[in-house]
PDB file of N, CA and C in Angstrom:
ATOM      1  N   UNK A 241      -2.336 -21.525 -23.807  1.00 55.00           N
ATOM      2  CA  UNK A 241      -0.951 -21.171 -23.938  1.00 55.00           C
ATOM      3  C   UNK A 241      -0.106 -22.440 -23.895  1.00 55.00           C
ATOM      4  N   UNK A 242      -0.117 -23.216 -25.110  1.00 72.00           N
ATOM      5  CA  UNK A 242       0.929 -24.623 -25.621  1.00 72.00           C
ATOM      6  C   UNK A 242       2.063 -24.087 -25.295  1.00 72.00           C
ATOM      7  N   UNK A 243       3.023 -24.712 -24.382  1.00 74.00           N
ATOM      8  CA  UNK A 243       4.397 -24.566 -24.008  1.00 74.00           C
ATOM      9  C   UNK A 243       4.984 -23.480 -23.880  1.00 74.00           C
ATOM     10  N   UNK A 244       4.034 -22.785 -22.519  1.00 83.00           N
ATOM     11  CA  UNK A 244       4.697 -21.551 -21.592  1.00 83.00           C
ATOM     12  C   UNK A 244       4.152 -21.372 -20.536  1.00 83.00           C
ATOM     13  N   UNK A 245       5.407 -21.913 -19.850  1.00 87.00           N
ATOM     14  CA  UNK A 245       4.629 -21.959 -18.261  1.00 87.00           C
ATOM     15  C   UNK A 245       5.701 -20.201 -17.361  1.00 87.00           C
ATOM     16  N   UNK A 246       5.746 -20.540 -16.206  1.00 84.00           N
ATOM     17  CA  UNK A 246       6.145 -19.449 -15.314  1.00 84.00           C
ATOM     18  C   UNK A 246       7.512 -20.067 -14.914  1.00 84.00           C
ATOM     19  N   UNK A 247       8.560 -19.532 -15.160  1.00 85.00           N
ATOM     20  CA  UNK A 247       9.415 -20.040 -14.540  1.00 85.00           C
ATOM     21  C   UNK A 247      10.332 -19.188 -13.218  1.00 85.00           C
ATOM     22  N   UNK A 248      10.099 -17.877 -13.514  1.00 88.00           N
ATOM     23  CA  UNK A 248       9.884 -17.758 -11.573  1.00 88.00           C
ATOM     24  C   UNK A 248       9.064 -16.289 -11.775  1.00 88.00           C
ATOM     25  N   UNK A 249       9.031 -15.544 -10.389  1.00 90.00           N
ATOM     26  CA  UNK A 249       8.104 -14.540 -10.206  1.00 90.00           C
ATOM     27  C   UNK A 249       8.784 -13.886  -9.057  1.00 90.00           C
ATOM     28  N   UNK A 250       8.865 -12.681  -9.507  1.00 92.00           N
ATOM     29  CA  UNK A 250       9.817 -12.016  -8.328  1.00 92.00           C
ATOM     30  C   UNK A 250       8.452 -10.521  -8.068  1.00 92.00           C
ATOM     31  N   UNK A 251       8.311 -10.138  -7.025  1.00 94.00           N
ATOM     32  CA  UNK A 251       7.755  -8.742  -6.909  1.00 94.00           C
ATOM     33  C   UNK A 251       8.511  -7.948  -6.877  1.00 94.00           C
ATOM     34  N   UNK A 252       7.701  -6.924  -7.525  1.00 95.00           N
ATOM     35  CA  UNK A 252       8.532  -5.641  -7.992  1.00 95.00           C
ATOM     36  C   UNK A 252       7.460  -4.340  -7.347  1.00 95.00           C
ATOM     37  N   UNK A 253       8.429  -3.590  -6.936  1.00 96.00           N
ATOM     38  CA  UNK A 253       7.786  -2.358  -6.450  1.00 96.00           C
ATOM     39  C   UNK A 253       6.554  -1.428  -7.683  1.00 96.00           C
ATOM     40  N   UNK A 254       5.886  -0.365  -7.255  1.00 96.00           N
ATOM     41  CA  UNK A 254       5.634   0.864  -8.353  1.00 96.00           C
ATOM     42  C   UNK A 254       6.675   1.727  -8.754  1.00 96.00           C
ATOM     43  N   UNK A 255       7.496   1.826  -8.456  1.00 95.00           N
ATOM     44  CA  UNK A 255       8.601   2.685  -8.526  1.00 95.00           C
ATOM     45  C   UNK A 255       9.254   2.103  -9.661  1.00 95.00           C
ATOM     46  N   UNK A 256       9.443   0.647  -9.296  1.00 95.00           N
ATOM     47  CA  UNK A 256      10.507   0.001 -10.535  1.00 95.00           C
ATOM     48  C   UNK A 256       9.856   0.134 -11.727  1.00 95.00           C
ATOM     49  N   UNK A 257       8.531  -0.687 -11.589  1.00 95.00           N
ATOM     50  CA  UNK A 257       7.254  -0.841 -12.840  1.00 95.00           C
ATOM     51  C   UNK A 257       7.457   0.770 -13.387  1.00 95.00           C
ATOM     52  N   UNK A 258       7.579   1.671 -12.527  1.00 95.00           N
ATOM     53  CA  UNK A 258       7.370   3.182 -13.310  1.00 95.00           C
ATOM     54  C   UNK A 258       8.227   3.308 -14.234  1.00 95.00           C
ATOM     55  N   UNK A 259       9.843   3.295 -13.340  1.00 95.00           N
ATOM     56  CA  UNK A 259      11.364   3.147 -14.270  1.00 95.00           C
ATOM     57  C   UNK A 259      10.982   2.560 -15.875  1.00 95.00           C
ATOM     58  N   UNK A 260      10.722   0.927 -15.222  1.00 95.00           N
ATOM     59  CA  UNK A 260      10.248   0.661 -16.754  1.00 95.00           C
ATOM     60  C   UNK A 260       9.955   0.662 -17.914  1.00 95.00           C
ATOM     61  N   UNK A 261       8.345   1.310 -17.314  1.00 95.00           N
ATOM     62  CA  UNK A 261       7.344   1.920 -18.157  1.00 95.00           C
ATOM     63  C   UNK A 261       7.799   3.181 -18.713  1.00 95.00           C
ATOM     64  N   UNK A 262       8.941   4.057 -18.512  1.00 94.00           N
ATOM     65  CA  UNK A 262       8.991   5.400 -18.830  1.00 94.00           C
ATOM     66  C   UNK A 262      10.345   5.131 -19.775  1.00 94.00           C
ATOM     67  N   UNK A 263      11.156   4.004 -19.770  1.00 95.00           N
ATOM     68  CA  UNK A 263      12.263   3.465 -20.971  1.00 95.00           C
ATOM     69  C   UNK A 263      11.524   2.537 -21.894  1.00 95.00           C
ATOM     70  N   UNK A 264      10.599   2.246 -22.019  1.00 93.00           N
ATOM     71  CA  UNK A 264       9.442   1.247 -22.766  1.00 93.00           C
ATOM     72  C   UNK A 264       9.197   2.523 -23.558  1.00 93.00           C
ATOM     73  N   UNK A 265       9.019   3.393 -22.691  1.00 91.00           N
ATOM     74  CA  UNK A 265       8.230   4.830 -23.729  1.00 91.00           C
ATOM     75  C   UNK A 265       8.797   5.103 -24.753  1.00 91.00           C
ATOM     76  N   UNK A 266       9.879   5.307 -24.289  1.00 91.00           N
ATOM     77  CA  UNK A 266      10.970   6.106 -25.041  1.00 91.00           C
ATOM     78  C   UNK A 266      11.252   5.451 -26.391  1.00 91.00           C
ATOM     79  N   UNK A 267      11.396   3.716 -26.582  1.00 93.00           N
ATOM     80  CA  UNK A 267      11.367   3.310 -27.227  1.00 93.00           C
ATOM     81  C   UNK A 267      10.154   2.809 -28.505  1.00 93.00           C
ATOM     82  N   UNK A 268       9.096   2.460 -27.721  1.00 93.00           N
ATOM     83  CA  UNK A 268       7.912   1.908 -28.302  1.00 93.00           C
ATOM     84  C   UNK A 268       6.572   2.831 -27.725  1.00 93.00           C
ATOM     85  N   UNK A 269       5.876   2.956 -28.950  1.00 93.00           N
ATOM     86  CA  UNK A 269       4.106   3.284 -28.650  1.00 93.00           C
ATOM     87  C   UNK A 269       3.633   2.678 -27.954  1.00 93.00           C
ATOM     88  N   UNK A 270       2.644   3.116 -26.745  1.00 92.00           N
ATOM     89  CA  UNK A 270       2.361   2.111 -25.868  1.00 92.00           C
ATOM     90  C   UNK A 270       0.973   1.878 -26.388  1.00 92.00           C
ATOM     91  N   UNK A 271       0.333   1.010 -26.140  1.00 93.00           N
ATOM     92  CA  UNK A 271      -1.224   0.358 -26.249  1.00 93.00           C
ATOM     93  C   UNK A 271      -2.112   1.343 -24.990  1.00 93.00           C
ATOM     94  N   UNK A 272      -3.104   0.932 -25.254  1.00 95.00           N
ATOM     95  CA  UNK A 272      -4.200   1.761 -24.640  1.00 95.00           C
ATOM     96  C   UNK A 272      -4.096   0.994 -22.557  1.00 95.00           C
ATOM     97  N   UNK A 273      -3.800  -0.604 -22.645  1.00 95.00           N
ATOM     98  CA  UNK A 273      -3.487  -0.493 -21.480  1.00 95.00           C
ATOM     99  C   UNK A 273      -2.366  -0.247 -20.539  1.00 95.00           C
ATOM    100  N   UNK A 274      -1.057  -0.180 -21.381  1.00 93.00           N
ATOM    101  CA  UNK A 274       0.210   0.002 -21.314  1.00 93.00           C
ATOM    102  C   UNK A 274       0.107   1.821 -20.874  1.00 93.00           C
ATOM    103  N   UNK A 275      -0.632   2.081 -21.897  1.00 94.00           N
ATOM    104  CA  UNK A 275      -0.865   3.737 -21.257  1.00 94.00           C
ATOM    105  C   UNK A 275      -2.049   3.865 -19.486  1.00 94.00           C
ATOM    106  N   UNK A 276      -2.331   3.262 -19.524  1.00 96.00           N
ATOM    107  CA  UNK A 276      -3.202   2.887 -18.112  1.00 96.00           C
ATOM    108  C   UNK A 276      -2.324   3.144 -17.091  1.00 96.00           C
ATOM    109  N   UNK A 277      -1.663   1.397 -17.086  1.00 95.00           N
ATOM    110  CA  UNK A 277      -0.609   1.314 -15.997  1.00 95.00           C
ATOM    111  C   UNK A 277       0.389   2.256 -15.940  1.00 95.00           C
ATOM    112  N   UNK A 278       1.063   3.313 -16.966  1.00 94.00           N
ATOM    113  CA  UNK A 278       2.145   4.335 -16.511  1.00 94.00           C
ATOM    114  C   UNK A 278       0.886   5.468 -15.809  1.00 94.00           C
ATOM    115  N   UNK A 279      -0.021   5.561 -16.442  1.00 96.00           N
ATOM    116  CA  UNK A 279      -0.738   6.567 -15.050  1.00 96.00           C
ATOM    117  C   UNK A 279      -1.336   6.289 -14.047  1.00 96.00           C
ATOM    118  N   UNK A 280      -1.360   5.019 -13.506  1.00 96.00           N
ATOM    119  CA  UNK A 280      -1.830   4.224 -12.380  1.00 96.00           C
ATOM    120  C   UNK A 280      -0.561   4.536 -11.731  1.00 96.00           C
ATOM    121  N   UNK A 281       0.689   4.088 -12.111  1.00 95.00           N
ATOM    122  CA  UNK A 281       2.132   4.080 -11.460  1.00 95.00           C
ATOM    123  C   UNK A 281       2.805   5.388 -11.381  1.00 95.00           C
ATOM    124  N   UNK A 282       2.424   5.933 -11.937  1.00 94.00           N
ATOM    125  CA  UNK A 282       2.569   8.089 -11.918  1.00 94.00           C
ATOM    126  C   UNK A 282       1.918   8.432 -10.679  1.00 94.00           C
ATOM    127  N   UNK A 283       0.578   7.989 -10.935  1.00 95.00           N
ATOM    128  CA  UNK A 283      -0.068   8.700  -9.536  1.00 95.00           C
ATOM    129  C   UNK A 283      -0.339   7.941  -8.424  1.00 95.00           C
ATOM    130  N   UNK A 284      -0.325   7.029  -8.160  1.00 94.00           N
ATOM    131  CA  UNK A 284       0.011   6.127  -7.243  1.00 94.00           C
ATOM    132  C   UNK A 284       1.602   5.874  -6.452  1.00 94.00           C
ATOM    133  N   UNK A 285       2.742   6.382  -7.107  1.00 93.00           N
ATOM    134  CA  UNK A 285       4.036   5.657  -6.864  1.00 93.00           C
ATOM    135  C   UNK A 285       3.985   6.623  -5.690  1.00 93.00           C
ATOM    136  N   UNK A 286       4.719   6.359  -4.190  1.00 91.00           N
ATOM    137  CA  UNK A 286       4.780   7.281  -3.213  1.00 91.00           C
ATOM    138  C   UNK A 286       5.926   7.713  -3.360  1.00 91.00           C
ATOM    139  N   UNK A 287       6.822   6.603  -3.732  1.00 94.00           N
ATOM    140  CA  UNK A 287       8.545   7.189  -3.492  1.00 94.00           C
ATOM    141  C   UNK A 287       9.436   7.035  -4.480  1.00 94.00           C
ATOM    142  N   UNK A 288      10.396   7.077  -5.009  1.00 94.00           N
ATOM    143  CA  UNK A 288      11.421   7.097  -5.947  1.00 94.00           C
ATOM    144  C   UNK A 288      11.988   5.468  -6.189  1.00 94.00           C
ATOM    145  N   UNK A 289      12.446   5.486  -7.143  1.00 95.00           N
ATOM    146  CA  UNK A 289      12.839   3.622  -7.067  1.00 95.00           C
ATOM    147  C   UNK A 289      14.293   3.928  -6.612  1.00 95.00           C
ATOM    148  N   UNK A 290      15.142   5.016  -6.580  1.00 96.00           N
ATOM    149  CA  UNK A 290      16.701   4.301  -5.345  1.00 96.00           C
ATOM    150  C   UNK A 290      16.045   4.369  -3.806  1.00 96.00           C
ATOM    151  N   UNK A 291      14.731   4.876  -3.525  1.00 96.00           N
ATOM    152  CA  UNK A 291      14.971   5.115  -2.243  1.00 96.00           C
ATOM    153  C   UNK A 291      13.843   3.744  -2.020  1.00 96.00           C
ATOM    154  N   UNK A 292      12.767   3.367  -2.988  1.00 96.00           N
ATOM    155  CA  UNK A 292      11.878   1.984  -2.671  1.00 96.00           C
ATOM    156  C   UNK A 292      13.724   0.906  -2.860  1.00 96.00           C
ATOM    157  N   UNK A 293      14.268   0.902  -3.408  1.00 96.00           N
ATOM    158  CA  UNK A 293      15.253  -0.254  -3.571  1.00 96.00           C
ATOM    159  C   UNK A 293      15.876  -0.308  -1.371  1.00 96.00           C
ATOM    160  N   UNK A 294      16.306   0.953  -1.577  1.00 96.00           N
ATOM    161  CA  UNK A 294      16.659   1.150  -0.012  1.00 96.00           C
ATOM    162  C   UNK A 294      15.676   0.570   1.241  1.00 96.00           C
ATOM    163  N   UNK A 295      14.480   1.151   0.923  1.00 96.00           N
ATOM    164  CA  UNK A 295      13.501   0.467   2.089  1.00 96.00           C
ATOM    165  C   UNK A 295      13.398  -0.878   1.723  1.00 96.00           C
ATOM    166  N   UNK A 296      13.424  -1.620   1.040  1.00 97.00           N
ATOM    167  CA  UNK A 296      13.175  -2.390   0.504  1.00 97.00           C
ATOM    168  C   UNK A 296      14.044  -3.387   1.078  1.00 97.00           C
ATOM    169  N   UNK A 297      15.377  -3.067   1.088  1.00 96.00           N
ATOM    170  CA  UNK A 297      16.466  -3.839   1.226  1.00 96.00           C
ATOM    171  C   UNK A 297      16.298  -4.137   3.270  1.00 96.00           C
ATOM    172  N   UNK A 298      16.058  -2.550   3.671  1.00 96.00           N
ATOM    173  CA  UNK A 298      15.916  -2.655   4.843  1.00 96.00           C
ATOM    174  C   UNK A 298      15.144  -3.287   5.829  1.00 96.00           C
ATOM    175  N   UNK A 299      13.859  -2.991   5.152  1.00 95.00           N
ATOM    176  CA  UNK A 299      12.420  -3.887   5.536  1.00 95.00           C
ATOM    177  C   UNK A 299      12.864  -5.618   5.725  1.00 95.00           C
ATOM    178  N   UNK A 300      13.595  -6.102   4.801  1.00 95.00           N
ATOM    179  CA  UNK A 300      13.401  -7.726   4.772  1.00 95.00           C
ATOM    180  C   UNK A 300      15.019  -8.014   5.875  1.00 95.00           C
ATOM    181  N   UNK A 301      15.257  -7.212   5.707  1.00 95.00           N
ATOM    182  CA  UNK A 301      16.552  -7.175   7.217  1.00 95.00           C
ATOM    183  C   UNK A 301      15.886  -7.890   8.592  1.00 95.00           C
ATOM    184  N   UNK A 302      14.697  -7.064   9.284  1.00 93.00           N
ATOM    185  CA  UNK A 302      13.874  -7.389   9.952  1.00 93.00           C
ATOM    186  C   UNK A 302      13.350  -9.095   9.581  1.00 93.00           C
ATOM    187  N   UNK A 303      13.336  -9.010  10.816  1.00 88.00           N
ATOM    188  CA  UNK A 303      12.174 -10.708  11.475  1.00 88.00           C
ATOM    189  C   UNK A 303      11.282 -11.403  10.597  1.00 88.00           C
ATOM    190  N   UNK A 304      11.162 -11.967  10.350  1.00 88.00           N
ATOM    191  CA  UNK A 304       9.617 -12.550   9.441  1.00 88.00           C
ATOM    192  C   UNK A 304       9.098 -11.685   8.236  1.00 88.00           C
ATOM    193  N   UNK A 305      10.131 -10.531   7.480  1.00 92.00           N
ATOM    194  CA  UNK A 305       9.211  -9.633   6.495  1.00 92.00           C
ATOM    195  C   UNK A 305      10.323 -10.410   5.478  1.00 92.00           C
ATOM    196  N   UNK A 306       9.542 -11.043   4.511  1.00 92.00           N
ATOM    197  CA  UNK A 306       9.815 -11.494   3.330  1.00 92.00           C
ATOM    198  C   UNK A 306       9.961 -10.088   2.037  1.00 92.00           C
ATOM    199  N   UNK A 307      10.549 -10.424   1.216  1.00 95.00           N
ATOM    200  CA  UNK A 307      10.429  -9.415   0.271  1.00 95.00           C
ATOM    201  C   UNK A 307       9.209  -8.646  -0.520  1.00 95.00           C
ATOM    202  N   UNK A 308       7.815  -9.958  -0.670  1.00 94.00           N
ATOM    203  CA  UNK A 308       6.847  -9.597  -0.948  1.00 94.00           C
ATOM    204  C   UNK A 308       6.102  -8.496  -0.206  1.00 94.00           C
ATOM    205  N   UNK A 309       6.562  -8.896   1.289  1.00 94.00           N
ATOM    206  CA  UNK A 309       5.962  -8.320   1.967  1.00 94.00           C
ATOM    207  C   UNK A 309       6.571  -6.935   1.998  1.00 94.00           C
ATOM    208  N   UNK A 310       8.485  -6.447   1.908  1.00 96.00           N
ATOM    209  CA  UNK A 310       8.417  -5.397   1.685  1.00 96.00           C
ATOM    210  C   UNK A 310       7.814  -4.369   0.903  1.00 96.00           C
ATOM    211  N   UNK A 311       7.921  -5.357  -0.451  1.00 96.00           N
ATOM    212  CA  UNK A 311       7.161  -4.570  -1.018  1.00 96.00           C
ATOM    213  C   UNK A 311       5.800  -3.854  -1.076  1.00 96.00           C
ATOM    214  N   UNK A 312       5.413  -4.980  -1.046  1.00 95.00           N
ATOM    215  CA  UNK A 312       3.454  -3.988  -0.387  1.00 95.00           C
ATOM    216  C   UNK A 312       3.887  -3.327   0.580  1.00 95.00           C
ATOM    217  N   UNK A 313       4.582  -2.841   1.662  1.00 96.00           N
ATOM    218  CA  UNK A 313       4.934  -2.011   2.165  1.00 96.00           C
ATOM    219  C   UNK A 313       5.345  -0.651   1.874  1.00 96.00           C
ATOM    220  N   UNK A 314       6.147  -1.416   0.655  1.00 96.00           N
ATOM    221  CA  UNK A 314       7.111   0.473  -0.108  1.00 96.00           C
ATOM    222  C   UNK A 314       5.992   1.036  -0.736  1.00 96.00           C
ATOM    223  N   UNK A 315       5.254   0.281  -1.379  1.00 96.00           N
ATOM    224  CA  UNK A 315       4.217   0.841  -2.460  1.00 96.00           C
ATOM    225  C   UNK A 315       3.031   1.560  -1.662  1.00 96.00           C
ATOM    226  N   UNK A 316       2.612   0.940  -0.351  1.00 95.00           N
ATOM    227  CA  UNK A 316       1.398   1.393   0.237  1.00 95.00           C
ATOM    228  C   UNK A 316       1.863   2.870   1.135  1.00 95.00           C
ATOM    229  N   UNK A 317       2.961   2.675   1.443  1.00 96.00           N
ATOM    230  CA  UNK A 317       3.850   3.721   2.264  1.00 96.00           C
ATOM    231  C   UNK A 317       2.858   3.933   3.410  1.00 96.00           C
ATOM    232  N   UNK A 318       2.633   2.959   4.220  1.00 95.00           N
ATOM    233  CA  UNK A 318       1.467   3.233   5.578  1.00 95.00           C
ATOM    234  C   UNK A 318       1.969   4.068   6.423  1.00 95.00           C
ATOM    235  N   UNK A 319       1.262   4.687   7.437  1.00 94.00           N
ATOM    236  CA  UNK A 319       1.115   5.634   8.120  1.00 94.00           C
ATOM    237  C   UNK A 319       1.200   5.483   9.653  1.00 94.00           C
ATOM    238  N   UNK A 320       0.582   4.570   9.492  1.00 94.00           N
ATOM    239  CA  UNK A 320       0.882   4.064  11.341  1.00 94.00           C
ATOM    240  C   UNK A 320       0.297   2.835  11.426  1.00 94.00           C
ATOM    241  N   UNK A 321       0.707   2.054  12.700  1.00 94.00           N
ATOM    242  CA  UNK A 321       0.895   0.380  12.621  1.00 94.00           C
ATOM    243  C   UNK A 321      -0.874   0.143  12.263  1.00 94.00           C
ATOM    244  N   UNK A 322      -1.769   0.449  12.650  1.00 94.00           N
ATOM    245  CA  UNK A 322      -2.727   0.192  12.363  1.00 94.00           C
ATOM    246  C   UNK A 322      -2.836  -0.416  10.876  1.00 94.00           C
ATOM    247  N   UNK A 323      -2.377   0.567   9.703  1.00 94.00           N
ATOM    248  CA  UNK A 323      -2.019   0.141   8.413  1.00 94.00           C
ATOM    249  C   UNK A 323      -1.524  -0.872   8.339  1.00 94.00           C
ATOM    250  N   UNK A 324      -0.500  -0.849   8.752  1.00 94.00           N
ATOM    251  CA  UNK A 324       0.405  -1.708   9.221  1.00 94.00           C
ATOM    252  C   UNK A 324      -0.272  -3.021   9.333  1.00 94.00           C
ATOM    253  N   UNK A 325      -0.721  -3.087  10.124  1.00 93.00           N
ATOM    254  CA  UNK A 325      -2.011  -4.643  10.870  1.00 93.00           C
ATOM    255  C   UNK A 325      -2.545  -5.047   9.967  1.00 93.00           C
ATOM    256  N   UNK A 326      -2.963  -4.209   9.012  1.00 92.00           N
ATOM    257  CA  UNK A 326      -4.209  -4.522   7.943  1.00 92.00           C
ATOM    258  C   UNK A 326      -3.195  -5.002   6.705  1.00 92.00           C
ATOM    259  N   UNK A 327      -2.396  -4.920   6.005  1.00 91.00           N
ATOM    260  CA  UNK A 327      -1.239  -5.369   5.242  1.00 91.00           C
ATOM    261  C   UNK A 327      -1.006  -6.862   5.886  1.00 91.00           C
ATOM    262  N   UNK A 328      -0.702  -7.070   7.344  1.00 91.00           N
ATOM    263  CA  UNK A 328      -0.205  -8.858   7.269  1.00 91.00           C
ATOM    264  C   UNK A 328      -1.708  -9.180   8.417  1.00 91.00           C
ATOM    265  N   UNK A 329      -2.714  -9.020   7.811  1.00 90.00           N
ATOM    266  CA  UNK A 329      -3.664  -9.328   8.458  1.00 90.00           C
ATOM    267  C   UNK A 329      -4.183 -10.866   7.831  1.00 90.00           C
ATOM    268  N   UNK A 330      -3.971 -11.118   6.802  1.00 89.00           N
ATOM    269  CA  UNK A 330      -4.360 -12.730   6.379  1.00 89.00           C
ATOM    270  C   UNK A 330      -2.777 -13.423   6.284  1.00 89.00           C
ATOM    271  N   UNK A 331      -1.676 -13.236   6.320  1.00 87.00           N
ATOM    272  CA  UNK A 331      -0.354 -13.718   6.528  1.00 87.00           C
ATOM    273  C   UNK A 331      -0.483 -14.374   8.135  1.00 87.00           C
ATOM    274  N   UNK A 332       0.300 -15.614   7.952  1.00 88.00           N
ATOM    275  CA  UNK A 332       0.666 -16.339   9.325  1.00 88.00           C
ATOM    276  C   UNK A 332       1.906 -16.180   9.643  1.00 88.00           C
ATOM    277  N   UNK A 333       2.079 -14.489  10.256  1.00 85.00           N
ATOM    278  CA  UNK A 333       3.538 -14.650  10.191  1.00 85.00           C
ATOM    279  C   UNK A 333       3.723 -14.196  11.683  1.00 85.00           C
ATOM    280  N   UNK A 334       4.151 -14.517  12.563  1.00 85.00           N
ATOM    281  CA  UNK A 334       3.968 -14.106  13.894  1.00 85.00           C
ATOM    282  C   UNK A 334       5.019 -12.816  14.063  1.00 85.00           C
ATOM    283  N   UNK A 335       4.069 -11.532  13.993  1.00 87.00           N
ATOM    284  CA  UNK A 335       5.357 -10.389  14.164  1.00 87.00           C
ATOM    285  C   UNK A 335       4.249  -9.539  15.302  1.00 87.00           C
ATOM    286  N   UNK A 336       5.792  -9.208  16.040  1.00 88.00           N
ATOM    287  CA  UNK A 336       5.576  -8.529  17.733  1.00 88.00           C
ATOM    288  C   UNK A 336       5.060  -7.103  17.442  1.00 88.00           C
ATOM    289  N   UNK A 337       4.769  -6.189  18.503  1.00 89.00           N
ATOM    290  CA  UNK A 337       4.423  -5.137  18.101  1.00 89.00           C
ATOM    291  C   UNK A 337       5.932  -3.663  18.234  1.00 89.00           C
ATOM    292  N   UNK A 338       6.706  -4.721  18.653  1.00 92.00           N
ATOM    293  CA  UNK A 338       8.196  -3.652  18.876  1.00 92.00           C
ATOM    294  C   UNK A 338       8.216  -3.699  17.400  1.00 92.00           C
ATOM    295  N   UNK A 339       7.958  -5.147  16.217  1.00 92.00           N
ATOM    296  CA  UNK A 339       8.354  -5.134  15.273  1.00 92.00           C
ATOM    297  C   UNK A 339       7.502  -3.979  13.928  1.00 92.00           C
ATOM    298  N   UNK A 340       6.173  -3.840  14.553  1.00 93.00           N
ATOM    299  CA  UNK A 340       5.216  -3.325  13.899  1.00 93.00           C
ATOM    300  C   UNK A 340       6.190  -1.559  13.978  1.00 93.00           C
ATOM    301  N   UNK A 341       6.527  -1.310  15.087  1.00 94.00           N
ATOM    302  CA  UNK A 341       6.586  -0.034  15.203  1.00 94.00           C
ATOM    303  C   UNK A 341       8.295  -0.165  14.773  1.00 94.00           C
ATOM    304  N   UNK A 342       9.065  -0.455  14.525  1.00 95.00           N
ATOM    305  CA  UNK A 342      10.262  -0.746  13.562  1.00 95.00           C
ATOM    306  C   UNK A 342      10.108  -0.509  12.405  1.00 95.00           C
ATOM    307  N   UNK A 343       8.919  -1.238  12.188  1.00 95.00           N
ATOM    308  CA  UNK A 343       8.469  -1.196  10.473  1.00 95.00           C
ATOM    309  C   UNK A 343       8.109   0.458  10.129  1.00 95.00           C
ATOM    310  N   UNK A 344       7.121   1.266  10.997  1.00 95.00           N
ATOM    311  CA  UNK A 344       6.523   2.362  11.016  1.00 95.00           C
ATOM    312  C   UNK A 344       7.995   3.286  10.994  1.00 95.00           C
ATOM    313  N   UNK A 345       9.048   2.896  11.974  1.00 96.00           N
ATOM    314  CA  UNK A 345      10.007   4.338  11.692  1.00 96.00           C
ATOM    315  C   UNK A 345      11.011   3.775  10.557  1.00 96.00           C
ATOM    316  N   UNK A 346      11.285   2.532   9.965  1.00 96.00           N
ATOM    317  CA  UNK A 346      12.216   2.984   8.643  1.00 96.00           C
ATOM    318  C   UNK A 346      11.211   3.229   7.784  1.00 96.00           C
ATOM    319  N   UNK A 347       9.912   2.693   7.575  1.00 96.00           N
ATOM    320  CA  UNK A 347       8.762   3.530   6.573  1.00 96.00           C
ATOM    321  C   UNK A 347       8.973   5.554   6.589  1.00 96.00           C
ATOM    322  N   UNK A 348       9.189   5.749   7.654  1.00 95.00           N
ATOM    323  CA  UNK A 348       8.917   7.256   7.952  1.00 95.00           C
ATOM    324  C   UNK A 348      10.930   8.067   7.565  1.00 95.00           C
ATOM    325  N   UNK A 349      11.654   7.412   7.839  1.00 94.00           N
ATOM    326  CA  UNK A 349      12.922   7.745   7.258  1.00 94.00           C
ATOM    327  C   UNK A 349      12.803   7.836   5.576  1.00 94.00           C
ATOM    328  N   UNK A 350      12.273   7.384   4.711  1.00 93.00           N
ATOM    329  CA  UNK A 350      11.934   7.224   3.058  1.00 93.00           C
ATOM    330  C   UNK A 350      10.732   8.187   2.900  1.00 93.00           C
ATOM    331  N   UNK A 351       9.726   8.496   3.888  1.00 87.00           N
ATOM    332  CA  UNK A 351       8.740   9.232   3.622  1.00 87.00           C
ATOM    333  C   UNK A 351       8.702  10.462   2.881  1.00 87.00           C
TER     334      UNK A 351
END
């Protein structure tokens, strides 16, 4: 790929990718993997994209949760901190367990 690099990279929820994918439709035939990912993101998405934008916004409010990290959050929609643990289990991010269980009740307000 001669002269195209990345010039930034933002994460994006399943919810948004769904939005997307379903005004992509409307306009253009999708390809065989383009049709993949809208049913990966159909049956996978847990929550709506105004209410992932909302957790989303809320999550990185909190201590040490970067946006990436909300996001794998909105998308996985965990269940209890245990989940929780396993999501920033290779991250060096030092978060308390008042913070773990913070995370667990605005997760459960969007649920």
């Amino acid at each position: 790929m001669i002269g195209k690099k990345v010039v930034e990279t933002e994460p994006v929820p399943m919810a948004e990718v769904k939005v997307i994918l379903e005004k992509f439709a409307d306009k253009y035939e999708f390809t065989y993997e383009q049709n993949l990912a809208l049913e990966h993101v159909k049956k996978f998405s847990k929550i709506d994209y105004e209410n992932a934008q909302k957790l989303i916004e809320e999550l990185t409010e909190l201590p040490n949760i970067k946006k990436k990290h909300a996001v794998r959050l909105a998308d996985l929609m965990p269940e209890d901190i245990a989940d929780i643990r396993l999501i920033f289990a290779k991250e060096r991010i030092p978060i308390k367990n008042k913070d773990f269980e913070n995370i667990l009740k605005i997760i459960e307000k969007y649920r």
